[in-house]
Short mmCIF file of C-alpha atoms and ligand atoms in Angstrom, two decimals:
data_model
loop_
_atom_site.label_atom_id
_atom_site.label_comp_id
_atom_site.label_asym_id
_atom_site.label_seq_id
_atom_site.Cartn_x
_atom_site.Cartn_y
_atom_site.Cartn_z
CA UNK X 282 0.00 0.00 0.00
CA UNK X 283 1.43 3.42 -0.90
CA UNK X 284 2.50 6.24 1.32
CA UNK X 285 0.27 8.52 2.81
CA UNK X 286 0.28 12.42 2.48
CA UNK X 287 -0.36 14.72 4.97
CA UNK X 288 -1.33 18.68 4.65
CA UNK X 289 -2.06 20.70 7.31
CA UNK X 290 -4.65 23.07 7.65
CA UNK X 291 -3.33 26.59 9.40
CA UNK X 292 -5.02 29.20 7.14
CA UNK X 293 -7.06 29.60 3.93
CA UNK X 294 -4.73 29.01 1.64
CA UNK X 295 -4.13 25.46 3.15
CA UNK X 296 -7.37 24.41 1.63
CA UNK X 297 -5.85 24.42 -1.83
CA UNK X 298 -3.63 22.88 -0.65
CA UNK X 299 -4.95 19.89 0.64
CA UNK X 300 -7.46 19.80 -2.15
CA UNK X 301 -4.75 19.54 -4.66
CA UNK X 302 -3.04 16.83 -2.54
CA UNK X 303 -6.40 14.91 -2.63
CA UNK X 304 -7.17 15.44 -6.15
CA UNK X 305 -3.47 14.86 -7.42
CA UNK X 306 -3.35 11.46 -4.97
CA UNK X 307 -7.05 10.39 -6.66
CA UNK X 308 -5.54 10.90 -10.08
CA UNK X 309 -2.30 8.81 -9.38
CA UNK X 310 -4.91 6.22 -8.44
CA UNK X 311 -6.73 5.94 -11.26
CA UNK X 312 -10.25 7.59 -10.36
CA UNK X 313 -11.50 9.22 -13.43
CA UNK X 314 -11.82 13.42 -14.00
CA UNK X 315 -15.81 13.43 -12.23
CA UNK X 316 -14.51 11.72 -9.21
CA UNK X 317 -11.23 14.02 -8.85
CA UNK X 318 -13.71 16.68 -8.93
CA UNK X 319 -15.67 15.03 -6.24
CA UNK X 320 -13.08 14.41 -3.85
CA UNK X 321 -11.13 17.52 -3.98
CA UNK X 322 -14.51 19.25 -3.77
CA UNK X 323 -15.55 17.04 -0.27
CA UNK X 324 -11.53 18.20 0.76
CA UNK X 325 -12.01 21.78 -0.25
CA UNK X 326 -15.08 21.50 2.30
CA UNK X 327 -13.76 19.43 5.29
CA UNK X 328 -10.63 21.08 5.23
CA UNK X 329 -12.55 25.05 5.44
CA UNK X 330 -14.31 23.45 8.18
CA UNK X 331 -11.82 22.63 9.85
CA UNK X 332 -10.07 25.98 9.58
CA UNK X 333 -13.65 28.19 10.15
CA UNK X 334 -14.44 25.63 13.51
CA UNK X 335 -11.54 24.55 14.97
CA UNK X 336 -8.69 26.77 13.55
CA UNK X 337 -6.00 24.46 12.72
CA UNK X 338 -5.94 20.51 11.87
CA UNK X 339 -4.91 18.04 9.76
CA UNK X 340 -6.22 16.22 6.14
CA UNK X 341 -4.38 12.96 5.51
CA UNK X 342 -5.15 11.19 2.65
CA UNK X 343 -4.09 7.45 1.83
CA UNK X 344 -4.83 4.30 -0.80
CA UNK X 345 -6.99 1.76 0.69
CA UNK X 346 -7.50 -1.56 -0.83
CA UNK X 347 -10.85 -4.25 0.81
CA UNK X 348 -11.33 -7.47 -1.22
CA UNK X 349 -9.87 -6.23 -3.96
CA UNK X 350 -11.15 -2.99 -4.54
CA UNK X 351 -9.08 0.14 -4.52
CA UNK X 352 -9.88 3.08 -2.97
CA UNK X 353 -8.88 6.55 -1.20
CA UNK X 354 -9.41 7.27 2.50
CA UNK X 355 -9.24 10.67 3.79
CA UNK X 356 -8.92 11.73 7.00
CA UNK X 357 -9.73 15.41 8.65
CA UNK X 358 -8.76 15.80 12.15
CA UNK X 359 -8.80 18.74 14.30
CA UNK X 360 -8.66 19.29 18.24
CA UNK X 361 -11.61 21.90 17.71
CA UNK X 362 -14.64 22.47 19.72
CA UNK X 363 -16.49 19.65 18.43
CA UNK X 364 -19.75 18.67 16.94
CA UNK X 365 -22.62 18.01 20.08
CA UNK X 366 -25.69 17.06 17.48
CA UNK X 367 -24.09 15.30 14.69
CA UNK X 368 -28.04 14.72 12.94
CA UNK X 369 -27.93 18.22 13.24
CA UNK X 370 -25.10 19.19 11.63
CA UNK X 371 -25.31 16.42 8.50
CA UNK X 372 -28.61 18.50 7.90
CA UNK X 373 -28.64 20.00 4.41
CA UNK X 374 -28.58 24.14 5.35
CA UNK X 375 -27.84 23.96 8.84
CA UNK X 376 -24.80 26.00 9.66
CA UNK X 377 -23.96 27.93 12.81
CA UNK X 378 -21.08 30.35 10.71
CA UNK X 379 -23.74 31.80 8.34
CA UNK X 380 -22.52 29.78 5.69
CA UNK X 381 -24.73 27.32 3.20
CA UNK X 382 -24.26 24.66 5.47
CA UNK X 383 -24.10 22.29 2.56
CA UNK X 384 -20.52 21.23 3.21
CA UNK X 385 -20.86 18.02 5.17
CA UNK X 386 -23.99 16.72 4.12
CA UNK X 387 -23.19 17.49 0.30
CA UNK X 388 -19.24 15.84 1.22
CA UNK X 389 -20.84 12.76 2.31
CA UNK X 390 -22.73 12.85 -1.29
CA UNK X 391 -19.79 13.28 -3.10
CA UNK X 392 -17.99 10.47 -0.91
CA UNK X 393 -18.93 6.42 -0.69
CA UNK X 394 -18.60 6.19 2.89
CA UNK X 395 -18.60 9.44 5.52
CA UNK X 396 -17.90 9.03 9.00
CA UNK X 397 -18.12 11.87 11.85
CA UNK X 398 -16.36 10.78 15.52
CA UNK X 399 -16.56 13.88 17.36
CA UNK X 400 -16.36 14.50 21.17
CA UNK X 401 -17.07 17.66 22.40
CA UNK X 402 -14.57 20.34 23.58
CA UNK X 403 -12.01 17.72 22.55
CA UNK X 404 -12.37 17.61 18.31
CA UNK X 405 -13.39 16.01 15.37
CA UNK X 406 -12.28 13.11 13.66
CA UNK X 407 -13.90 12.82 9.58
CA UNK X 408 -13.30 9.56 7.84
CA UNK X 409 -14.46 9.32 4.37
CA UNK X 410 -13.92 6.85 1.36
CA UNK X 411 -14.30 6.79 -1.71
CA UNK X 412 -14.26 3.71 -4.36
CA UNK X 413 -13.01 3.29 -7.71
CA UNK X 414 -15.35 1.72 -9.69
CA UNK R 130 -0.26 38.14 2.71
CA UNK R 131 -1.12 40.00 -0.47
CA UNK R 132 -4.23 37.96 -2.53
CA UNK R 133 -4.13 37.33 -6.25
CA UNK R 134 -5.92 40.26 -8.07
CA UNK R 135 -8.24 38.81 -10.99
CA UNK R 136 -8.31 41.13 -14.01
CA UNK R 137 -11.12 42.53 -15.40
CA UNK R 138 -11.75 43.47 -18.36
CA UNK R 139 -14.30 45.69 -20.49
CA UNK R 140 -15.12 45.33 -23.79
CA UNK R 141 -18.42 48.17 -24.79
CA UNK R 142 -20.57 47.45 -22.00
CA UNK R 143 -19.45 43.92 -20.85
CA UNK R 144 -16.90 43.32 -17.94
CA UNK R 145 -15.18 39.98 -18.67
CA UNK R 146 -13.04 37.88 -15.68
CA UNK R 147 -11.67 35.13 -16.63
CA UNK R 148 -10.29 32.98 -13.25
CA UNK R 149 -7.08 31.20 -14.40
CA UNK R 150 -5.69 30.36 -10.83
CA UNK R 151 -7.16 28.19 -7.75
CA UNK R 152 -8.90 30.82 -5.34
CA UNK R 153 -8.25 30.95 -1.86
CA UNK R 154 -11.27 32.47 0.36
CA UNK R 155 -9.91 35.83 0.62
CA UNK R 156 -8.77 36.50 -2.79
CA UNK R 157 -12.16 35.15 -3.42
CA UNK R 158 -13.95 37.74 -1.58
CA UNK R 159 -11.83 40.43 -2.89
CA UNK R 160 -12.64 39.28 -6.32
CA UNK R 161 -16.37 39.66 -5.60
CA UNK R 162 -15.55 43.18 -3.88
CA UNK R 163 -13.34 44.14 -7.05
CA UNK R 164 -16.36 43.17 -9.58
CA UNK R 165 -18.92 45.29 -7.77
CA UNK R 166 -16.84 47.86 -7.69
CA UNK R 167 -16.25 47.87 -11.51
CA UNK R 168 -19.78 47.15 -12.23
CA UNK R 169 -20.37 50.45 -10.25
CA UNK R 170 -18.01 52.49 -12.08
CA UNK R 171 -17.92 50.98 -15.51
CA UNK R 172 -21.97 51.16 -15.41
CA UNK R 173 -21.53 48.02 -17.72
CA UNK R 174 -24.69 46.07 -18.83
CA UNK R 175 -23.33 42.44 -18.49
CA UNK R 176 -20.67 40.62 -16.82
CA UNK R 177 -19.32 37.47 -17.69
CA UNK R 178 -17.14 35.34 -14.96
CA UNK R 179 -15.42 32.48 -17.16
CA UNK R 180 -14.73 29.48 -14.86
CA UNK R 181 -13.08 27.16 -17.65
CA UNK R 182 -9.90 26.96 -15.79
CA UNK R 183 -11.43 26.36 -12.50
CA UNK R 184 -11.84 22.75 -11.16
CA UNK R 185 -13.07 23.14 -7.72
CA UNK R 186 -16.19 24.83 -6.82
CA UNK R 187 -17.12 24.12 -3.24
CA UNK R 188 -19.84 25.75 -1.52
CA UNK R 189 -18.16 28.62 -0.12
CA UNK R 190 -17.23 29.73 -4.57
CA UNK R 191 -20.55 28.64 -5.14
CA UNK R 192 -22.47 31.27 -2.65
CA UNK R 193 -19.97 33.64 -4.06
CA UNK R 194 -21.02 33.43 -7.33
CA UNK R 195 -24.42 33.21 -6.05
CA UNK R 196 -23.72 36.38 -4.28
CA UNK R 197 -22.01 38.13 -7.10
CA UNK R 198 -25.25 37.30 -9.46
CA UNK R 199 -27.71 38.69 -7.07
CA UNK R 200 -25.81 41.85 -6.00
CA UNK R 201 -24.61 42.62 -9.78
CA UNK R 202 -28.36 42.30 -10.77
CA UNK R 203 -29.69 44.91 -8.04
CA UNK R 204 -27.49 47.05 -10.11
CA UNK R 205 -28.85 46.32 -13.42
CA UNK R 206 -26.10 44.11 -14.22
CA UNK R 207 -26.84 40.88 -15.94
CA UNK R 208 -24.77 38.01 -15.08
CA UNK R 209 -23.49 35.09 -17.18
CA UNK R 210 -20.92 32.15 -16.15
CA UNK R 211 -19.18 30.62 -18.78
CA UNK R 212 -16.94 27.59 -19.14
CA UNK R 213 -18.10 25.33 -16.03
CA UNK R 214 -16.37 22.38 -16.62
CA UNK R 215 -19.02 19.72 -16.76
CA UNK R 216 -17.18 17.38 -13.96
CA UNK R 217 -17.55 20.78 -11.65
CA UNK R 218 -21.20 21.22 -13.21
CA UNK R 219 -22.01 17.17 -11.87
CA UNK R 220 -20.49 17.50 -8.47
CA UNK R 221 -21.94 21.02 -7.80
CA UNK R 222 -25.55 19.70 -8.35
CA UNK R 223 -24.60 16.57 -6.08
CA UNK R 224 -22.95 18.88 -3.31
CA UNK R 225 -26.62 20.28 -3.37
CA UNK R 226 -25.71 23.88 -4.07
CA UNK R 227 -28.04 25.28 -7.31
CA UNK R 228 -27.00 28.60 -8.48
CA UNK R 229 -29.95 30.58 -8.81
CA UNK R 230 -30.06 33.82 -10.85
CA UNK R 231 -27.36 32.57 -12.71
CA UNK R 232 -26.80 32.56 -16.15
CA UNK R 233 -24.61 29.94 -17.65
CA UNK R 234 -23.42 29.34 -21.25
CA UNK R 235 -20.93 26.88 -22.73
CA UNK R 236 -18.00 29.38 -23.58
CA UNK R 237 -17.35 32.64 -23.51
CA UNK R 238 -18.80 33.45 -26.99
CA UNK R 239 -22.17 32.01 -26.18
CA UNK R 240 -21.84 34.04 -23.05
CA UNK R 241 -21.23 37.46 -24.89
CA UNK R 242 -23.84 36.76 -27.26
CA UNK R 243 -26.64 35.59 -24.68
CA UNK R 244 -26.06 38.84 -22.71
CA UNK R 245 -25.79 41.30 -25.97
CA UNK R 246 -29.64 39.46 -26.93
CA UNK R 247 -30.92 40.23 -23.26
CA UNK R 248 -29.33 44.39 -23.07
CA UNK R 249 -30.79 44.51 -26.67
CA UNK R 250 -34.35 42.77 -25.48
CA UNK R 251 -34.35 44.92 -22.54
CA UNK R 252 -34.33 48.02 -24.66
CA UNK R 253 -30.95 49.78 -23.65
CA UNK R 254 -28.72 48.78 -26.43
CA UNK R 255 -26.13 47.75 -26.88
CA UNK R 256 -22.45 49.67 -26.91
N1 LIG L 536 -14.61 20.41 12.30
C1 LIG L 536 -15.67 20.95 12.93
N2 LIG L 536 -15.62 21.26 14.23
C2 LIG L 536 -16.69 21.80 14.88
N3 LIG L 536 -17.87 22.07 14.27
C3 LIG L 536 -17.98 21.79 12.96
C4 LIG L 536 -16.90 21.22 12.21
N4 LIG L 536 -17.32 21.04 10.94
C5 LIG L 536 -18.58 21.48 10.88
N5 LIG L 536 -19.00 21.93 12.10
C6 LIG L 536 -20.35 22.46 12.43
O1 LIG L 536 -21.27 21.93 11.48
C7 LIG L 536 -22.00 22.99 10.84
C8 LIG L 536 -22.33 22.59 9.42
O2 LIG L 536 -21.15 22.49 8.64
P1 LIG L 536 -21.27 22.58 7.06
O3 LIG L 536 -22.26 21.58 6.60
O4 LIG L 536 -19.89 22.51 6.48
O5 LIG L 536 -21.90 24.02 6.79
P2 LIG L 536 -21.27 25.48 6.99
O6 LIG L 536 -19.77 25.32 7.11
O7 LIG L 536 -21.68 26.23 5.78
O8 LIG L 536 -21.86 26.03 8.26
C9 LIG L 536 -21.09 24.19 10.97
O9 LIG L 536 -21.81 25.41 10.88
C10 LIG L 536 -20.45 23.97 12.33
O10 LIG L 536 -21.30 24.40 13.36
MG1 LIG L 537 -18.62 24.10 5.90
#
């Protein structure tokens, strides 16, 4: 299994950042233009919650392999202020910043498999797939 | 940290940006501030905003846009996108995010010609 990357999030800019390292890793593995767009697009919004919510954190993003499928697993970790109502938050147009509060219900859309592990006043933990078919 | 200014340009009453480089949020939102202000000044008709080299649009661009379309147009200035790649088109409508009062056309030609039909339809001519 191939190397992990790592980018972390301090400031705006680090979204591109991390978006291009998702996008750039999805192309190395094959996935086609559509789902590049869709992951660096579920990135682009994990990682700007991360930096909005919690100020600074971390996207990782590896190769993943289960009975012979390949796949990309990316991982957005912060030691924010957590999420207390996670059914609250995956609503589509909740948001607490003002903003279109699309970005982690329409991130698990774009994504196979979405994850939230958050404790509160300790961070957030995002886990998300994403398969190539 | 200084942002990346996006040119505009002006061609008879149009104002044509073309984004060639991956926005960060703040150049983003000076972009939207630098637009208004030209529509303002330039009193232009139309503005175009040609996304072909863009391949992200989250939803933070998206309300952007959104916002830029909406403001522009309480000015009097119509708004057409141009150039939206169609694997940002797909993932835009699955993110949820629909861009309404929004204009789009396939490339920037279309985009010039659609607005220069609604100026002329609207009785202001054109030029
Ligand atoms: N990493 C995080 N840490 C703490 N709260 C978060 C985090 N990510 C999202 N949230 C909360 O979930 C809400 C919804 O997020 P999202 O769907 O991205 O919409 P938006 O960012 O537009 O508000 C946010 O307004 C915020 O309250
Ligand atoms: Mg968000």
């Amino acid at each position: 299994m191939a190397q992990g990357k790592v980018a972390a999030i301090r400031s705006d800019l680090d979204i591109v950042i991390a978006r291009t390292m998702a996008r750039d890793t999805a192309k190395a593995l094959g996935f086609g233009a559509i789902d590049q767009a869709r992951i660096a697009t579920a990135v682009s919004e994990l990682a700007r919650n991360i930096y909005l919510y919690a100020g600074t954190g971390s996207v990782s993003v590896r190769e993943i392999e289960r009975s012979g499928r390949k796949g990309i697993e990316i991982i957005c970790e912060d030691q924010g202020p957590g999420i207390s109502s996670i059914d609250l938050v995956m609503q589509d147009g909740y948001s607490t910043s003002r903003g279109m509060g699309m970005g982690l219900p329409g991130a698990k859309r774009l994504m196979d498999e979405f994850e939230i592990r958050s404790i509160e006043g300790q961070g957030t933990t995002i886990t998300s797939r994403k398969w190539r078919t | 940290m200084e942002s990346l200014r996006i040119p505009i340009l002006k061609i008879e009453n149009v104002l044509i940006a073309s984004i060639q480089v991956a926005l960060h949020d703040a150049s983003a939102v000076q972009f939207k501030d630098d637009l208004l202000q030209r529509i303002y000044d330039t009193k232009a008709r139309g503005l175009i905003v040609d996304l072909t080299a863009v391949d992200v649009v989250d939803s933070f661009i998206g309300r952007l846009i959104s916002d830029i379309a909406a403001m522009a147009g309480l000015m009097g200035t119509r708004v057409v996108i141009t150039g939206l790649q169609p694997a940002v088109a797909i993932t835009l409508v699955e993110l949820g995010l629909e861009l309404p009062h929004v204009l789009t056309a396939l490339n920037l030609e279309k985009g010039l010609a659609m607005l220069r039909r609604q100026v002329e339809e609207s009785g202001d001519g054109a030029g």
